Amino acid sequence: MLGQFPVAQRLYSTLRYIAALLSAYLLTAWVSVTLVFLIPRLMPGNPLLQLEDPSSGLYLPSGLGRAHLLADYGLNHPLGYQYLNFLKGLITGNLGWSITENTRVSTLIAQDLPWTFLLFGTALAISAVISFITGLYSGWKRGSGKDRSSMAVASVLHAMPAFVIGTLLLMTFGVVLPILPISGGTSAFSTATGWQAALQILRHLVLPATTLALSLVAGQWLLVRNFTVNCLGEDWLIFARAKGVPESLQRRRHVGRNALLPFITLIGLEASFAVGATIFIDSVFSYPGLGTLMLDSVNNRDYPVIDGCFLVLTAMVLVINFLIDMWYMLRVPGASRR
């Protein structure tokens, strides 16, 4: 019946594709939420471990007092009951109460999330622009001295972990050549406002963002460069040359536009790596993002904060990949009918 109405058929196929996509992402989200709940609670220790340690300044000699605290935070219930309460709080938007900070988890995350967005977005934008432009040029000039040099640099960066890159940059521009701040998001005790405060934030962002960008740029550059090389012998590009299309237009409009689809897809795949790398980068530079908050909460076994941080970071990855899937559906004819 729908075959007689092409528009209705396309709409039906699109809606079915979106429904299937949402189902897959909802299943992924549920599995992620379950793992986020289980992993911290299966680790050795508990949030009140310092209260049980006589050498700790927080030692609480009364076993009854510790039991009351466990009850207050719901940690005296079976794991299954805690899981149901966790899901209930998640559905209602309640991420819980921090055990060590004695405040709402949502408040702590709201304080640090803008810093993570700033670092993540800046690094992703820088790496995407640099890798796409230089990858196109290097692939177009394959075999040249610049291409071989770029390949060597990309191979080295691709093999180096983010925290190693960060440590090298910190030692170079923070110690040997002390021209950039090496820790924090702003200067300590600063009273700067307006443009001065913005410039201060940017100076503190340079090293962490450069570290994350360099850890991402190699894989993106290699993909664009290899895609460009593979396109050089294609019939449609040879035809463009035969028509007299200028070389710069061939590179930008023909090869560049075709390279966008795999390039954007790779950015979605690297989003999860970038989110994970921010944890180590925050640690190296003492940057006030979710990575620092998460590491502190893991050390303190602060279950609600751990859960909240992991959930926010997981949601970031899922949303980015969902948007890329939707973009893919709009860009590729017939993708929703597969």
PDB file of C-alpha atoms in Angstrom, residues 139-248:
ATOM      1  CA  GLY A 139      47.307  13.194   0.824  1.00  0.00           C
ATOM      2  CA  TRP A 140      47.141  15.373  -2.264  1.00  0.00           C
ATOM      3  CA  LYS A 141      50.936  15.835  -2.142  1.00  0.00           C
ATOM      4  CA  ARG A 142      51.622  12.191  -1.234  1.00  0.00           C
ATOM      5  CA  GLY A 143      55.271  11.190  -1.243  1.00  0.00           C
ATOM      6  CA  SER A 144      56.553  14.734  -0.809  1.00  0.00           C
ATOM      7  CA  GLY A 145      58.918  15.749   1.963  1.00  0.00           C
ATOM      8  CA  LYS A 146      56.132  17.451   3.913  1.00  0.00           C
ATOM      9  CA  ASP A 147      53.946  14.364   3.582  1.00  0.00           C
ATOM     10  CA  ARG A 148      56.658  12.052   4.907  1.00  0.00           C
ATOM     11  CA  SER A 149      57.445  14.423   7.791  1.00  0.00           C
ATOM     12  CA  SER A 150      53.758  14.716   8.685  1.00  0.00           C
ATOM     13  CA  MET A 151      53.391  10.932   8.571  1.00  0.00           C
ATOM     14  CA  ALA A 152      56.285  10.515  10.999  1.00  0.00           C
ATOM     15  CA  VAL A 153      54.853  13.086  13.439  1.00  0.00           C
ATOM     16  CA  ALA A 154      51.369  11.551  13.227  1.00  0.00           C
ATOM     17  CA  SER A 155      52.722   8.053  13.864  1.00  0.00           C
ATOM     18  CA  VAL A 156      54.573   9.224  16.978  1.00  0.00           C
ATOM     19  CA  LEU A 157      51.545  11.094  18.335  1.00  0.00           C
ATOM     20  CA  HIS A 158      49.276   8.150  17.583  1.00  0.00           C
ATOM     21  CA  ALA A 159      51.464   5.889  19.714  1.00  0.00           C
ATOM     22  CA  MET A 160      51.736   8.252  22.712  1.00  0.00           C
ATOM     23  CA  PRO A 161      49.146   8.162  25.525  1.00  0.00           C
ATOM     24  CA  ALA A 162      47.466  11.454  26.396  1.00  0.00           C
ATOM     25  CA  PHE A 163      49.060  11.692  29.847  1.00  0.00           C
ATOM     26  CA  VAL A 164      52.552  11.332  28.308  1.00  0.00           C
ATOM     27  CA  ILE A 165      51.857  14.167  25.867  1.00  0.00           C
ATOM     28  CA  GLY A 166      50.511  16.243  28.739  1.00  0.00           C
ATOM     29  CA  THR A 167      53.554  15.586  30.905  1.00  0.00           C
ATOM     30  CA  LEU A 168      55.931  16.568  28.084  1.00  0.00           C
ATOM     31  CA  LEU A 169      54.035  19.797  27.423  1.00  0.00           C
ATOM     32  CA  LEU A 170      53.912  20.570  31.131  1.00  0.00           C
ATOM     33  CA  MET A 171      57.668  20.091  31.535  1.00  0.00           C
ATOM     34  CA  THR A 172      58.449  22.064  28.364  1.00  0.00           C
ATOM     35  CA  PHE A 173      56.157  25.089  28.696  1.00  0.00           C
ATOM     36  CA  GLY A 174      55.669  25.088  32.443  1.00  0.00           C
ATOM     37  CA  VAL A 175      59.146  24.288  33.753  1.00  0.00           C
ATOM     38  CA  VAL A 176      61.849  24.613  31.062  1.00  0.00           C
ATOM     39  CA  LEU A 177      60.126  27.553  29.360  1.00  0.00           C
ATOM     40  CA  PRO A 178      57.762  28.828  32.059  1.00  0.00           C
ATOM     41  CA  ILE A 179      55.461  30.812  29.786  1.00  0.00           C
ATOM     42  CA  LEU A 180      52.134  29.088  30.526  1.00  0.00           C
ATOM     43  CA  PRO A 181      50.319  28.161  33.755  1.00  0.00           C
ATOM     44  CA  ILE A 182      50.575  24.475  34.587  1.00  0.00           C
ATOM     45  CA  SER A 183      47.572  23.924  36.861  1.00  0.00           C
ATOM     46  CA  GLY A 184      44.060  25.057  37.621  1.00  0.00           C
ATOM     47  CA  GLY A 185      41.427  26.757  35.496  1.00  0.00           C
ATOM     48  CA  THR A 186      42.219  30.268  36.729  1.00  0.00           C
ATOM     49  CA  SER A 187      44.955  31.921  38.751  1.00  0.00           C
ATOM     50  CA  ALA A 188      44.756  31.447  42.491  1.00  0.00           C
ATOM     51  CA  PHE A 189      43.198  34.356  44.427  1.00  0.00           C
ATOM     52  CA  SER A 190      42.532  36.188  41.162  1.00  0.00           C
ATOM     53  CA  THR A 191      39.999  39.022  41.204  1.00  0.00           C
ATOM     54  CA  ALA A 192      40.046  39.591  37.433  1.00  0.00           C
ATOM     55  CA  THR A 193      36.732  40.199  35.669  1.00  0.00           C
ATOM     56  CA  GLY A 194      35.525  40.643  32.102  1.00  0.00           C
ATOM     57  CA  TRP A 195      38.103  40.251  29.352  1.00  0.00           C
ATOM     58  CA  GLN A 196      40.945  39.833  31.826  1.00  0.00           C
ATOM     59  CA  ALA A 197      39.190  36.841  33.401  1.00  0.00           C
ATOM     60  CA  ALA A 198      38.472  35.367  29.946  1.00  0.00           C
ATOM     61  CA  LEU A 199      42.114  35.719  28.888  1.00  0.00           C
ATOM     62  CA  GLN A 200      43.206  34.146  32.157  1.00  0.00           C
ATOM     63  CA  ILE A 201      40.922  31.149  31.540  1.00  0.00           C
ATOM     64  CA  LEU A 202      42.251  30.818  27.984  1.00  0.00           C
ATOM     65  CA  ARG A 203      45.878  30.817  29.197  1.00  0.00           C
ATOM     66  CA  HIS A 204      45.107  28.021  31.647  1.00  0.00           C
ATOM     67  CA  LEU A 205      43.255  26.154  28.885  1.00  0.00           C
ATOM     68  CA  VAL A 206      46.147  26.145  26.407  1.00  0.00           C
ATOM     69  CA  LEU A 207      48.129  23.189  27.762  1.00  0.00           C
ATOM     70  CA  PRO A 208      45.194  20.851  28.603  1.00  0.00           C
ATOM     71  CA  ALA A 209      43.421  21.584  25.295  1.00  0.00           C
ATOM     72  CA  THR A 210      46.638  21.165  23.301  1.00  0.00           C
ATOM     73  CA  THR A 211      47.273  17.844  25.020  1.00  0.00           C
ATOM     74  CA  LEU A 212      43.828  16.494  24.166  1.00  0.00           C
ATOM     75  CA  ALA A 213      43.949  17.896  20.629  1.00  0.00           C
ATOM     76  CA  LEU A 214      47.324  16.265  19.934  1.00  0.00           C
ATOM     77  CA  SER A 215      46.062  12.920  21.230  1.00  0.00           C
ATOM     78  CA  LEU A 216      43.126  13.130  18.784  1.00  0.00           C
ATOM     79  CA  VAL A 217      44.683  14.733  15.727  1.00  0.00           C
ATOM     80  CA  ALA A 218      46.840  11.794  14.602  1.00  0.00           C
ATOM     81  CA  GLY A 219      44.008   9.316  14.007  1.00  0.00           C
ATOM     82  CA  GLN A 220      41.878  11.941  12.264  1.00  0.00           C
ATOM     83  CA  TRP A 221      44.788  13.082  10.111  1.00  0.00           C
ATOM     84  CA  LEU A 222      45.643   9.526   9.015  1.00  0.00           C
ATOM     85  CA  LEU A 223      42.052   8.859   7.986  1.00  0.00           C
ATOM     86  CA  VAL A 224      41.733  12.036   5.893  1.00  0.00           C
ATOM     87  CA  ARG A 225      45.159  11.566   4.352  1.00  0.00           C
ATOM     88  CA  ASN A 226      44.517   7.922   3.378  1.00  0.00           C
ATOM     89  CA  PHE A 227      41.040   8.751   2.062  1.00  0.00           C
ATOM     90  CA  THR A 228      42.521  11.508  -0.121  1.00  0.00           C
ATOM     91  CA  VAL A 229      45.177   9.162  -1.517  1.00  0.00           C
ATOM     92  CA  ASN A 230      42.516   6.564  -2.376  1.00  0.00           C
ATOM     93  CA  CYS A 231      40.466   9.220  -4.203  1.00  0.00           C
ATOM     94  CA  LEU A 232      43.278  10.335  -6.499  1.00  0.00           C
ATOM     95  CA  GLY A 233      42.688   7.535  -9.001  1.00  0.00           C
ATOM     96  CA  GLU A 234      38.884   7.689  -8.964  1.00  0.00           C
ATOM     97  CA  ASP A 235      37.087   8.261 -12.272  1.00  0.00           C
ATOM     98  CA  TRP A 236      35.098  11.229 -10.989  1.00  0.00           C
ATOM     99  CA  LEU A 237      38.286  13.046  -9.973  1.00  0.00           C
ATOM    100  CA  ILE A 238      39.983  12.260 -13.299  1.00  0.00           C
ATOM    101  CA  PHE A 239      36.889  13.618 -15.056  1.00  0.00           C
ATOM    102  CA  ALA A 240      37.092  16.807 -12.969  1.00  0.00           C
ATOM    103  CA  ARG A 241      40.714  17.254 -14.068  1.00  0.00           C
ATOM    104  CA  ALA A 242      39.731  16.665 -17.685  1.00  0.00           C
ATOM    105  CA  LYS A 243      37.122  19.419 -17.416  1.00  0.00           C
ATOM    106  CA  GLY A 244      39.809  21.817 -16.238  1.00  0.00           C
ATOM    107  CA  VAL A 245      38.624  22.215 -12.644  1.00  0.00           C
ATOM    108  CA  PRO A 246      41.345  24.050 -10.664  1.00  0.00           C
ATOM    109  CA  GLU A 247      43.384  21.854  -8.343  1.00  0.00           C
ATOM    110  CA  SER A 248      42.315  23.712  -5.212  1.00  0.00           C
TER     111      SER A 248
END
